[in-house]
Each structure stands twice: as C-alpha cells, then as structure tokens.
Coordinates of N, CA and C in Angstrom, one line a residue:
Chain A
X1 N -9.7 27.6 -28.5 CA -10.5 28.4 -27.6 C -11.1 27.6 -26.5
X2 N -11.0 28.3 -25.2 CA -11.9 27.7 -24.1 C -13.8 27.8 -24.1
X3 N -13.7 26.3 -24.3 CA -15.0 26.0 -24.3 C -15.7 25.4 -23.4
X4 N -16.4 26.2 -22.6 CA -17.7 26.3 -21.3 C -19.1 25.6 -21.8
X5 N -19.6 24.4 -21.4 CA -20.9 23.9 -22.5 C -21.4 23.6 -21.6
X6 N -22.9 24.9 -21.4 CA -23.8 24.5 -20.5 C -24.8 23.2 -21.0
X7 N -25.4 22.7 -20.1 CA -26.4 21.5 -21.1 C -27.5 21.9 -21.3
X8 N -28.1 23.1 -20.8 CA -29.1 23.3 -21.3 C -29.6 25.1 -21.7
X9 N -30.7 25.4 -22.4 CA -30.4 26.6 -22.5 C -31.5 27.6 -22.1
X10 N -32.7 26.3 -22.3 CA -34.1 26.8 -21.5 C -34.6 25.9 -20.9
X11 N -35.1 26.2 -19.8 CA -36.1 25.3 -18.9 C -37.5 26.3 -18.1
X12 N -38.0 24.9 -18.4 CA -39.1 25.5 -17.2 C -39.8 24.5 -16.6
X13 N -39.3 24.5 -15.2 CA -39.6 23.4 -14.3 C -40.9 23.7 -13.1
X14 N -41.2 23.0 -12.6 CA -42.2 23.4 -11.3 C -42.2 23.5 -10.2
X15 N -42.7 24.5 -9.4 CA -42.5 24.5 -7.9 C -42.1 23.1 -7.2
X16 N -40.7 23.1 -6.9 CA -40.6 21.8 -5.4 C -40.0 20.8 -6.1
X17 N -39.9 21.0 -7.6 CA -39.2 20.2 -8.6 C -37.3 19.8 -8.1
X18 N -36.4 19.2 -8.1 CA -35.2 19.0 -8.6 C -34.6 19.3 -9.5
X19 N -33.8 20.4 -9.5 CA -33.6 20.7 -11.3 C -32.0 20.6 -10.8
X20 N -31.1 19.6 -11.9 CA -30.3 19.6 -12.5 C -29.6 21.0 -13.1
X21 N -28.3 21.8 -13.2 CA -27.9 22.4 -14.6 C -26.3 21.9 -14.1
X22 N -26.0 21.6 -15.7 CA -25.2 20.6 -16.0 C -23.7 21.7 -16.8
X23 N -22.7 21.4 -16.3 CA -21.9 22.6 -17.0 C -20.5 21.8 -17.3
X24 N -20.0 21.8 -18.4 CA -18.5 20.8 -19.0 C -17.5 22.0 -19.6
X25 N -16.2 21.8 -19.1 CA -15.2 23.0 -19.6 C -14.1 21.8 -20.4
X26 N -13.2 22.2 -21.5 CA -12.5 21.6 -22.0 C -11.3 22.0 -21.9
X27 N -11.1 22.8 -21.1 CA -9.6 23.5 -20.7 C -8.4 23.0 -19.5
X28 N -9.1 22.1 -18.6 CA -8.5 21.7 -18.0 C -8.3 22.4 -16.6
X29 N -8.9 23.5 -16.5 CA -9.5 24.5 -15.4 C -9.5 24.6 -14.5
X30 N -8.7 24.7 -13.2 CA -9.2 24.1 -11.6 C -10.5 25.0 -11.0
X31 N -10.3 26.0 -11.4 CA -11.3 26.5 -11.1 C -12.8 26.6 -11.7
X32 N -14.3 26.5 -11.0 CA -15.4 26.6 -11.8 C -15.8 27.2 -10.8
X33 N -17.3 28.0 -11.7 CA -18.1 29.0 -10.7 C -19.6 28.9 -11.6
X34 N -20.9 28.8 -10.6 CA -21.7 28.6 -10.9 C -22.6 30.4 -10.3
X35 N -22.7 31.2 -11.3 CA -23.4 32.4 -10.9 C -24.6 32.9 -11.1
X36 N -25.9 33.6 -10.9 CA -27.1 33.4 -11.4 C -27.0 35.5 -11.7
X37 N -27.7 35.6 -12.3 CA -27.7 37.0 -13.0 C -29.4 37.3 -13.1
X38 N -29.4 38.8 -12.6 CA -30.9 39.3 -12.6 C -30.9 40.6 -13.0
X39 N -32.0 41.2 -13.4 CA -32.2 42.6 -13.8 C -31.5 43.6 -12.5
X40 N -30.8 44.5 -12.7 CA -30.6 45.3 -11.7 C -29.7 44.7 -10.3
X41 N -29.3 43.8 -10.4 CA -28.6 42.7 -9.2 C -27.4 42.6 -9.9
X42 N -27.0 42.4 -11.0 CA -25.9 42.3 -11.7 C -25.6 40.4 -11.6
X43 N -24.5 40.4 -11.4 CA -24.1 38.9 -11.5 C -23.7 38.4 -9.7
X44 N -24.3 37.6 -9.6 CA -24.0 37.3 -8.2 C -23.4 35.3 -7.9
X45 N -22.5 35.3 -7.2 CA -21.6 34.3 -7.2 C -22.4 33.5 -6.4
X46 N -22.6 31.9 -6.7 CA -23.5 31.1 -6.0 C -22.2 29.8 -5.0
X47 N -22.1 29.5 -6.1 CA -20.8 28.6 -5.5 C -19.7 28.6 -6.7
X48 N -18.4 28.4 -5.8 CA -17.7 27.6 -6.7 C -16.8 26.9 -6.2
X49 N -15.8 26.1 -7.5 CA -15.0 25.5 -6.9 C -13.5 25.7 -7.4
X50 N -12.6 25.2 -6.7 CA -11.5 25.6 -7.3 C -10.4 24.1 -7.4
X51 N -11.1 22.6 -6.8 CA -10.7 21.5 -7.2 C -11.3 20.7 -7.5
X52 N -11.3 19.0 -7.7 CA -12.7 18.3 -7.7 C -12.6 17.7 -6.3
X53 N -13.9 17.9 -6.0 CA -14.5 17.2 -5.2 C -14.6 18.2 -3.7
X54 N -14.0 19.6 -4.4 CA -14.1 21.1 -3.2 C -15.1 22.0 -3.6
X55 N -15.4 22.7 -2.6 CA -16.7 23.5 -3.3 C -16.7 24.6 -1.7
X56 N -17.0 25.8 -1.9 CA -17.3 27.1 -1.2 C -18.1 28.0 -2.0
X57 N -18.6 28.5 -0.6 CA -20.3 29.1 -1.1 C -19.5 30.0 -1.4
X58 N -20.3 30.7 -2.2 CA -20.5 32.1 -2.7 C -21.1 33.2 -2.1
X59 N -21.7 34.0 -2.8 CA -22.9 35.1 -2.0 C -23.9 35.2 -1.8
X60 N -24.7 33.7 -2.5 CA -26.1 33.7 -2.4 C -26.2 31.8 -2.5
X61 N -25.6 31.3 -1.8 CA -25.7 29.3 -1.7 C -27.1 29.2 -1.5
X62 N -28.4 29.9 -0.3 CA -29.1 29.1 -0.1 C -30.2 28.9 -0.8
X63 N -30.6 27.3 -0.9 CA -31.4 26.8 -1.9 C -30.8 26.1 -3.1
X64 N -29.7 26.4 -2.9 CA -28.3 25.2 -3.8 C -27.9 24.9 -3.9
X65 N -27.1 23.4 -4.1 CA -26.0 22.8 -3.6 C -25.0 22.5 -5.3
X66 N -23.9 22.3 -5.0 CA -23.2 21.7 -5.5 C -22.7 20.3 -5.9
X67 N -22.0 19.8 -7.1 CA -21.0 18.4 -7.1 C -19.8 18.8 -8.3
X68 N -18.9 18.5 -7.7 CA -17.5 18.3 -8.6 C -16.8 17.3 -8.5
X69 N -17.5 16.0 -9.2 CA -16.7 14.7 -9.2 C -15.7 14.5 -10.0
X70 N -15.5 15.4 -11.4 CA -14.7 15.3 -12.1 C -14.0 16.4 -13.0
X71 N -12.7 16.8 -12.9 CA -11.9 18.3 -13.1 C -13.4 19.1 -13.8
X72 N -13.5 18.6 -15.0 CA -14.4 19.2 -15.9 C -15.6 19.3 -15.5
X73 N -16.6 18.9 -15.2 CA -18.3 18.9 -14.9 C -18.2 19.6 -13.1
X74 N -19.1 20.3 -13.6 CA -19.4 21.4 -12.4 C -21.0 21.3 -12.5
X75 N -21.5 20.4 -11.4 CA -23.2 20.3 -11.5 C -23.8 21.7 -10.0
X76 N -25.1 22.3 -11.0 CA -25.4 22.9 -9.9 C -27.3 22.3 -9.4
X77 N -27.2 22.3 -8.6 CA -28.5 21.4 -8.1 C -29.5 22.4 -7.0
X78 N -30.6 22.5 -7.3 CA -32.0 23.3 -6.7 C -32.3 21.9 -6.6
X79 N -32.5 21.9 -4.8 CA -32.8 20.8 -4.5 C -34.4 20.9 -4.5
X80 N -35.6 22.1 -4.5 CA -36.7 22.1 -4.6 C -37.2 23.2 -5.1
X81 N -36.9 23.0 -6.8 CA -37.1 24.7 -6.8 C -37.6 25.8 -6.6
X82 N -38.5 27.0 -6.4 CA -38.9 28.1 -5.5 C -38.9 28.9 -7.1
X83 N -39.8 29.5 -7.0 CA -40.4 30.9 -8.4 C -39.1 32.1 -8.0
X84 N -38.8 32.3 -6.8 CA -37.4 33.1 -6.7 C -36.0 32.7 -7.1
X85 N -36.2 31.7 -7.5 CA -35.0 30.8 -8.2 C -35.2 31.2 -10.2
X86 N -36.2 31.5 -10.2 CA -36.5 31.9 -11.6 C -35.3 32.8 -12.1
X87 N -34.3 32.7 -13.3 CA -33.4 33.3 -13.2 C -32.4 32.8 -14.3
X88 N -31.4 33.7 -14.9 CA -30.4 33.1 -15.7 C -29.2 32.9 -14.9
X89 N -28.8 31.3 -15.5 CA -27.8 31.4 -14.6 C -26.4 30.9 -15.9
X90 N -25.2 31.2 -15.3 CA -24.1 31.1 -15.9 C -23.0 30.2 -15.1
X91 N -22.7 29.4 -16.3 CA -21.1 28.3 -15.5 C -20.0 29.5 -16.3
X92 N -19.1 29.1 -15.5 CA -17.7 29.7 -15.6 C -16.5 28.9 -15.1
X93 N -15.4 29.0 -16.0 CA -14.0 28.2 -15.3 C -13.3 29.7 -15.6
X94 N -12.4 29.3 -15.2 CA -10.8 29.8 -14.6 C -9.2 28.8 -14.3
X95 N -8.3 29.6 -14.4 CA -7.3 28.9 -14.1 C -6.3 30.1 -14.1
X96 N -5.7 29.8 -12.6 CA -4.4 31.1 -12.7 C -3.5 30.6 -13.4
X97 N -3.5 29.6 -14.7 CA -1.8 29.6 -15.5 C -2.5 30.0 -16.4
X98 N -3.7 31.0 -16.7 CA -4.3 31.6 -18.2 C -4.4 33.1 -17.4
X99 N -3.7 33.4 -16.3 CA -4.4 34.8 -16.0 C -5.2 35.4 -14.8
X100 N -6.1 33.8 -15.0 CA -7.6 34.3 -14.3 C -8.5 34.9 -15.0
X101 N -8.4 34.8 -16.4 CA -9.9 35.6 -16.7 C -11.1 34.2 -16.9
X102 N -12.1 34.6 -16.7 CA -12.7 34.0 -16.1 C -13.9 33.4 -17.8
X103 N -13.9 32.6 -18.0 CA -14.5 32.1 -19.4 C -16.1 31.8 -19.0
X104 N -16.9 32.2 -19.8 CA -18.3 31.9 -19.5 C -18.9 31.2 -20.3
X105 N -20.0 30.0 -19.8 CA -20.8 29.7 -21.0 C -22.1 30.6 -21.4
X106 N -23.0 29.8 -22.3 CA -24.0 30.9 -22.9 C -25.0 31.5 -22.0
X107 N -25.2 30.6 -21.0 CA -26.4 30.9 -19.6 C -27.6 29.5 -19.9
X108 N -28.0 29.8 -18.8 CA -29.5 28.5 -19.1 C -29.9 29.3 -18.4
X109 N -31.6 29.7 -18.9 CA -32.7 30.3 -18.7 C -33.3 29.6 -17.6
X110 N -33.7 29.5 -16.5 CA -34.5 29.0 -16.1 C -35.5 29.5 -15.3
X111 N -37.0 28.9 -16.0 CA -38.6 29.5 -15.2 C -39.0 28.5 -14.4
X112 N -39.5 28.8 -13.2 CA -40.1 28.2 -12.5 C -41.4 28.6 -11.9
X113 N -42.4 27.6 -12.6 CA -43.9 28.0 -13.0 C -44.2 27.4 -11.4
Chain B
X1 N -13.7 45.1 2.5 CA -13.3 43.9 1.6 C -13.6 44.8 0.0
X2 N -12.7 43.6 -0.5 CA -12.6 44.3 -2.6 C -14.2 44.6 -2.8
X3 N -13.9 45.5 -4.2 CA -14.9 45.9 -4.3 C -15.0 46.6 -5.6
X4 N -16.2 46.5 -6.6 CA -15.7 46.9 -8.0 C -16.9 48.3 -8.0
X5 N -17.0 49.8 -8.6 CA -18.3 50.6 -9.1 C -17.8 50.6 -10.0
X6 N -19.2 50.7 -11.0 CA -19.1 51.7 -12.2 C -20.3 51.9 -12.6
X7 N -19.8 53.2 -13.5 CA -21.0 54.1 -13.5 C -22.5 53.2 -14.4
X8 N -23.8 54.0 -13.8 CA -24.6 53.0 -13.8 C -25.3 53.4 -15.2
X9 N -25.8 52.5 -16.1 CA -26.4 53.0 -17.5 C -27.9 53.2 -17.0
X10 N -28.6 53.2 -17.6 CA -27.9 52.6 -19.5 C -27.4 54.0 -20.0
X11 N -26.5 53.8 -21.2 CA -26.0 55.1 -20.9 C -26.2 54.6 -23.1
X12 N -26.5 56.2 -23.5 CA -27.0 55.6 -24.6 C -26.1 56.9 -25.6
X13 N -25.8 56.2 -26.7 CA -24.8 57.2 -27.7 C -25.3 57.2 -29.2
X14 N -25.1 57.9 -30.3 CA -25.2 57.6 -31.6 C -24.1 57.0 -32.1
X15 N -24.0 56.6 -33.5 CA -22.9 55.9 -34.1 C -21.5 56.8 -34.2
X16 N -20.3 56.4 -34.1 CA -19.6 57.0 -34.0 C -19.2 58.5 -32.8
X17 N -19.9 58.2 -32.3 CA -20.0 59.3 -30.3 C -18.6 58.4 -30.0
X18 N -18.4 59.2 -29.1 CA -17.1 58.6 -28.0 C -17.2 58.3 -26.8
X19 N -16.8 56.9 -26.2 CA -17.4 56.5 -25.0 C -16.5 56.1 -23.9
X20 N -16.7 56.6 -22.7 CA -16.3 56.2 -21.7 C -17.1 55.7 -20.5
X21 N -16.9 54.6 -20.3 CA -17.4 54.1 -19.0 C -16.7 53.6 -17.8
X22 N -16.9 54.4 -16.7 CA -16.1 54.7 -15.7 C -15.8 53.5 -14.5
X23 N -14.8 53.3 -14.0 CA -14.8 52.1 -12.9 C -13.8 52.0 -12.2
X24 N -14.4 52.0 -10.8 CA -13.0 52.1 -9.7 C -13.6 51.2 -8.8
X25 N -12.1 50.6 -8.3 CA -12.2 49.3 -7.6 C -11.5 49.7 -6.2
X26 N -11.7 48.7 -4.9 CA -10.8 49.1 -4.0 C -10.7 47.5 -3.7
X27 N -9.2 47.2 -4.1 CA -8.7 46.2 -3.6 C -7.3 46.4 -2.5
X28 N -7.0 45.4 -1.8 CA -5.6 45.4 -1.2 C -4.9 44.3 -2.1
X29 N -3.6 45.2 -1.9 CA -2.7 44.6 -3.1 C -2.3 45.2 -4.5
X30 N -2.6 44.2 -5.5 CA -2.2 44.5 -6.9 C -3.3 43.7 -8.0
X31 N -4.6 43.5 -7.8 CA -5.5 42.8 -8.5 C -4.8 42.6 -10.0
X32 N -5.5 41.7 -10.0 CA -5.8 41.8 -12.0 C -7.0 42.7 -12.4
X33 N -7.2 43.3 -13.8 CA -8.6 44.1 -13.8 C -8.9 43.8 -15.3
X34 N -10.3 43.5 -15.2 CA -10.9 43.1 -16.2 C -12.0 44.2 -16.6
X35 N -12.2 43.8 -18.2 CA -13.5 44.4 -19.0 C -14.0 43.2 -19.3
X36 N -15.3 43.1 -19.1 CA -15.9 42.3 -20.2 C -17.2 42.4 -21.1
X37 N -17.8 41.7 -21.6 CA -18.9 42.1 -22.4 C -19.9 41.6 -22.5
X38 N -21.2 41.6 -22.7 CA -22.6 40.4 -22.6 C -23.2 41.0 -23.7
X39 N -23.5 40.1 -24.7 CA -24.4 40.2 -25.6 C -25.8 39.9 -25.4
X40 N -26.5 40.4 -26.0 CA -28.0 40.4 -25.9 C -28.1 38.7 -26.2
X41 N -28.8 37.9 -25.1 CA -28.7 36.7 -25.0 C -27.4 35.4 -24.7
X42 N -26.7 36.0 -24.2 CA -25.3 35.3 -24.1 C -24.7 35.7 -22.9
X43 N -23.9 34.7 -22.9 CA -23.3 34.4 -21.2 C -21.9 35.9 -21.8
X44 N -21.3 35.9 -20.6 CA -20.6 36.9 -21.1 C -19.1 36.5 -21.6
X45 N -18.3 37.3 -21.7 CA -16.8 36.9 -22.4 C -15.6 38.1 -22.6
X46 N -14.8 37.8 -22.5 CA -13.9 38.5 -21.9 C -13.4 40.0 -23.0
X47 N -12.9 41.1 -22.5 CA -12.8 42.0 -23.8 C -11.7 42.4 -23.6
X48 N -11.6 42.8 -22.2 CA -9.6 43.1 -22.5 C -9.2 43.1 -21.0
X49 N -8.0 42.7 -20.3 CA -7.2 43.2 -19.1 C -6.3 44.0 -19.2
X50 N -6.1 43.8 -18.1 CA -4.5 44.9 -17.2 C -4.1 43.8 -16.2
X51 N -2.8 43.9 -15.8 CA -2.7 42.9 -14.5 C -1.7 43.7 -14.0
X52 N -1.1 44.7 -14.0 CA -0.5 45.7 -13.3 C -0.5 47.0 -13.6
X53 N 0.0 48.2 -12.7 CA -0.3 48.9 -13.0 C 0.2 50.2 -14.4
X54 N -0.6 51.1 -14.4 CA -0.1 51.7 -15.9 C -0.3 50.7 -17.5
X55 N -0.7 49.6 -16.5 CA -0.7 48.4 -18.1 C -1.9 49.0 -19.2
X56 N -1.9 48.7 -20.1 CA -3.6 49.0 -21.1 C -3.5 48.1 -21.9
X57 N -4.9 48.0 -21.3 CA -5.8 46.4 -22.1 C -6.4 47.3 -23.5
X58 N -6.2 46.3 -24.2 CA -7.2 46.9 -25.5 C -7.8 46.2 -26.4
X59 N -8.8 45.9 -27.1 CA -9.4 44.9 -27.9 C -10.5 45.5 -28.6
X60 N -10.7 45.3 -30.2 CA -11.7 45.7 -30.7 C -12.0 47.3 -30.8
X61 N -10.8 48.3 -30.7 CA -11.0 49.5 -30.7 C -11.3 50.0 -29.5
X62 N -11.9 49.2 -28.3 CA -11.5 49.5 -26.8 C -10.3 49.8 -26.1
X63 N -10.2 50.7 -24.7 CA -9.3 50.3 -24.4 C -9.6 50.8 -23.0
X64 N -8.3 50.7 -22.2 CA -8.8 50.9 -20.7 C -6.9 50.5 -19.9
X65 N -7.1 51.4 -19.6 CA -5.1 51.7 -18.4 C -5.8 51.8 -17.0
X66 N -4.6 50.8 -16.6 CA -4.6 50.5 -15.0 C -3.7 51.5 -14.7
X67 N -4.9 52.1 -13.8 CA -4.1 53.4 -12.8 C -4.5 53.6 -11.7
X68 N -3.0 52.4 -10.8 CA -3.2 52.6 -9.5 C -3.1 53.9 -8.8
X69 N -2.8 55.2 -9.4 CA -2.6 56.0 -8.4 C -4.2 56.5 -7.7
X70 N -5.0 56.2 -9.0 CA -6.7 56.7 -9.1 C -7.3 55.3 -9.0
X71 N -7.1 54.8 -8.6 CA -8.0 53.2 -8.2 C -8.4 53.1 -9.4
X72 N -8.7 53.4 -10.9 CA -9.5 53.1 -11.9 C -9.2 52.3 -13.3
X73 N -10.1 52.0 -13.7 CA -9.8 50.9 -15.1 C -11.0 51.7 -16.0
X74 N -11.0 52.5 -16.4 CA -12.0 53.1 -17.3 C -11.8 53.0 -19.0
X75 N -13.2 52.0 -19.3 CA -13.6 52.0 -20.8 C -13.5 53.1 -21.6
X76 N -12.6 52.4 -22.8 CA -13.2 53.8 -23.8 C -13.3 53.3 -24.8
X77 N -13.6 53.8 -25.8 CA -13.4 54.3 -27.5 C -13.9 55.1 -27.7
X78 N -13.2 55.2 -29.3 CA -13.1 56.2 -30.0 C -14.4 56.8 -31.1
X79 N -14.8 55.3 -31.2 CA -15.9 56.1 -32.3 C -17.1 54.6 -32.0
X80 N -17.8 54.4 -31.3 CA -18.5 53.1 -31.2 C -19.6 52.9 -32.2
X81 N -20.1 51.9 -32.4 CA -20.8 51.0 -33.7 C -22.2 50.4 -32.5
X82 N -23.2 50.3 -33.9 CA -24.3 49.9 -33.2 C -23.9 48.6 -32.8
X83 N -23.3 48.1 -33.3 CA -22.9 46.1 -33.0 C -22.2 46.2 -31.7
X84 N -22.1 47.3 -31.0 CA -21.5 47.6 -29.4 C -22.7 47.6 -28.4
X85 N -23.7 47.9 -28.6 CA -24.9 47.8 -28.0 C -24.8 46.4 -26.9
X86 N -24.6 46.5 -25.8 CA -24.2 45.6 -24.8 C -24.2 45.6 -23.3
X87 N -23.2 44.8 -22.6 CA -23.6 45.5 -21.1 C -22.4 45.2 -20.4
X88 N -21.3 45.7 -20.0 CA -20.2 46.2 -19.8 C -19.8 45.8 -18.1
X89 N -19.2 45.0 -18.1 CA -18.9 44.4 -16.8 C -17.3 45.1 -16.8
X90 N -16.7 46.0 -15.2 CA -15.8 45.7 -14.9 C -15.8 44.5 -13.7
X91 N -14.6 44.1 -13.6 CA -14.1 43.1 -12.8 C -12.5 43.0 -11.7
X92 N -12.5 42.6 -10.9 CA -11.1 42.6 -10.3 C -11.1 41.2 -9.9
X93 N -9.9 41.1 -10.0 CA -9.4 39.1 -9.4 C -8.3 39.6 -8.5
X94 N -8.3 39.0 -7.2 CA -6.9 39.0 -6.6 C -6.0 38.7 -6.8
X95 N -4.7 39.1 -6.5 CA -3.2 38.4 -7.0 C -3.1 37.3 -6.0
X96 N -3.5 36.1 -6.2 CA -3.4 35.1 -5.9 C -3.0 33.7 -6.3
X97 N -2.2 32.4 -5.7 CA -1.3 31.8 -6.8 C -1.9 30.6 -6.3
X98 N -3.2 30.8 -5.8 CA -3.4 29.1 -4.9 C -5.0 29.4 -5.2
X99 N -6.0 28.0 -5.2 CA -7.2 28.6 -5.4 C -8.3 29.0 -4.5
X100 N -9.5 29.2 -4.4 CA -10.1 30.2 -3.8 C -10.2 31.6 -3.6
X101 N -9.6 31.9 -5.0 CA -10.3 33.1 -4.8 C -11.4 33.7 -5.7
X102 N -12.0 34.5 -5.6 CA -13.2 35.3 -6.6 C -12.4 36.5 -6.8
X103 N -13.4 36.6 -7.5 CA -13.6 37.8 -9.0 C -14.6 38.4 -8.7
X104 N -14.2 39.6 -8.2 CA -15.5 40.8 -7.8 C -16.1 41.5 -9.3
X105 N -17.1 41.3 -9.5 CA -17.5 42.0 -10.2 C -18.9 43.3 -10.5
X106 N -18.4 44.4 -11.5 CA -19.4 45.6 -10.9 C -21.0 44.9 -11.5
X107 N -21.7 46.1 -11.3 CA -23.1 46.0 -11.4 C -23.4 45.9 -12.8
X108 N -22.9 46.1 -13.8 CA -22.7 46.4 -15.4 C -23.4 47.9 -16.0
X109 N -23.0 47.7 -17.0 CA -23.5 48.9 -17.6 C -23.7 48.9 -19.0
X110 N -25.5 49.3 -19.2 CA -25.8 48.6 -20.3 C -25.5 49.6 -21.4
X111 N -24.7 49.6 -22.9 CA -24.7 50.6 -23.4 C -26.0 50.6 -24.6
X112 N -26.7 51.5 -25.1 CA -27.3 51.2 -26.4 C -26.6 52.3 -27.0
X113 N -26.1 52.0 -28.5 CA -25.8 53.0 -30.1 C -26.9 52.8 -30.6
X114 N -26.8 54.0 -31.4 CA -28.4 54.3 -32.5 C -27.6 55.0 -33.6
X115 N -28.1 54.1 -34.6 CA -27.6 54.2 -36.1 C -27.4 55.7 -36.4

C-alpha cells in the first residue's frame, strides 16, 4: 500500500514563527500536493509538484512556499506564520501509471496562537 | 474551467436508509472521476473510480456510474452503517499523460447514520 507520512500531527506555533511541515511518500510518485482544508471551504490546493525540484502554485500559495529536493519529501514552509494560517493541512502524491488517484496522508493540525 | 458540485450536507440517515449523494462535474474532455472518503480525524482516502464513461466504480457496498450523457458520478448504497458516518468528496482529474495537472475537487458532503 501507498504510504503518505506526514511528520507531524499536531502543532502549535506562534505568530511570525517559521513552521516546517514535513511530508515522505514511498511510492515513487512524480507527483505531490500540499492542500490545507477548513470548515465549509472544503479542500483547497496550495502548491504542488509534479517533479523534483518543480513546483506550481495552487489556489491559495500566498504565505507559502515550497521545496522538492528529493522524488519523495515534499516540504511545505510558512515563512511567518499568521493565526489565518491556523488550519489542517494534508500531503498527497499521485502518479498517472496508478490512475491518478490521489493518496493522502493523515493531515497535521496546525494552531497558531 | 473544470469544475466538481455536489449536493451539500450534512445530510443525515438511520441504519440501514438508502443513500445517494449527488455530483456533477463540467470538464472538457473525458476526466477520470473519483469518490472519496474522510474519517473523523484523518486525511482522506480513496473509495472508488470511473475513468470512462458508463464505467461503475464500487467499493464497500458503494457504488457510483460514469454518465457522460448527464455530467454525473452519483454515490449510492444500499443499506448504510453507522461506521459510514463521514464526509464524501467527489473529485475529477483530467485525462492527462504529462504532469501538471490537478484534481478538482467538490465541497464534500458530510454524512451522519444513527443507530
């Protein structure tokens, strides 16, 4: 089975902080997507990528950047984080020789007090 | 541009009720179409496809036919269980063979069963 391992599951960081979320796929995947999910907003695409070291915004980039140094690890980075950043977010791969269905990890909670 | 509705919950049933949850997409082309599922506390995960038309995805007593002539991929079963209690993503991916593309996905739709 494709396994998506986010690194973390809960956080709570502080205004203006740097926060890290850290995401590893074992499938071999060209594709990763980094998406943040909210009450009533449903799932919204932040960035992704579809090789290493490529990356295209999504529908909501600002306030976060990306790195894909290596097939597997898909980092998503809040370069200062913001209380509107408060939110779950989800990694996901893909690959069109499986379909395209799109595999998710468990989410990482993140508060920003 | 693509584009996934479905009907909006929470949409709530007893044990063994029959359920459909409705969803129409407008793509150009021949998408792939997806269900998927989110458990209370969990990232989500995949429940069944279609990738052409007339196809039927099915899993777990779900099921759902791609029917281009009606733009739709609509959830059902037959008799649902409290352990269904969840929140119901349709989805579309374009027929695409190179990367960049996304996966539109709807607003979800949360179901709750009662024993």
């Amino acid at each position: 089975d494709v396994k998506v391992t986010q690194s973390s599951r809960y956080l709570v960081k502080r205004t203006g902080e740097k926060v890290f979320l850290e995401c590893v796929q074992d499938m071999d995947h060209e594709n990763m997507f980094w998406y943040r999910q909210d009450p009533g907003l449903g799932l919204r695409l932040i960035y992704f990528s579809y090789d290493v070291k490529m990356k295209e915004k999504g529908d909501i980039p600002e306030g976060y950047s990306v790195s894909r140094e290596k097939k597997e690890r898909f980092s998503l980075i809040l370069e200062s984080a913001s209380t509107n950043q408060t939110s779950m977010y989800l990694c996901a791969s893909s690959s069109v020789w499986t379909g395209n269905t799109i595999y998710f990890g468990e989410g990482s909670w993140l508060t920003v007090v | 541009g693509d584009s996934v509705t479905q009907m909006e919950g929470p949409v709530t049933l007893s044990e063994e009720a029959f359920l459909t949850i409705n969803c129409t997409y407008t793509a150009t082309g021949y998408p792939s179409l997806f269900w998927y599922v989110q458990y209370p506390g969990e990232g989500l995960q995949l429940l069944l496809k279609a990738t052409k038309a007339d196809d039927k995805g099915s899993n777990k007593g779900f099921e759902a036919t791609y029917r281009k002539e009606t733009t739709s991929f609509h959830l059902e079963k037959g008799s649902v269980q409290v352990s269904d209690s969840a929140v119901y993503f349709c989805a579309l991916t374009p027929r695409v063979n190179t990367g960049g593309f996304k996966t539109i996905f709807g607003a979800g739709t949360r179901l709750f069963v009662k024993a």
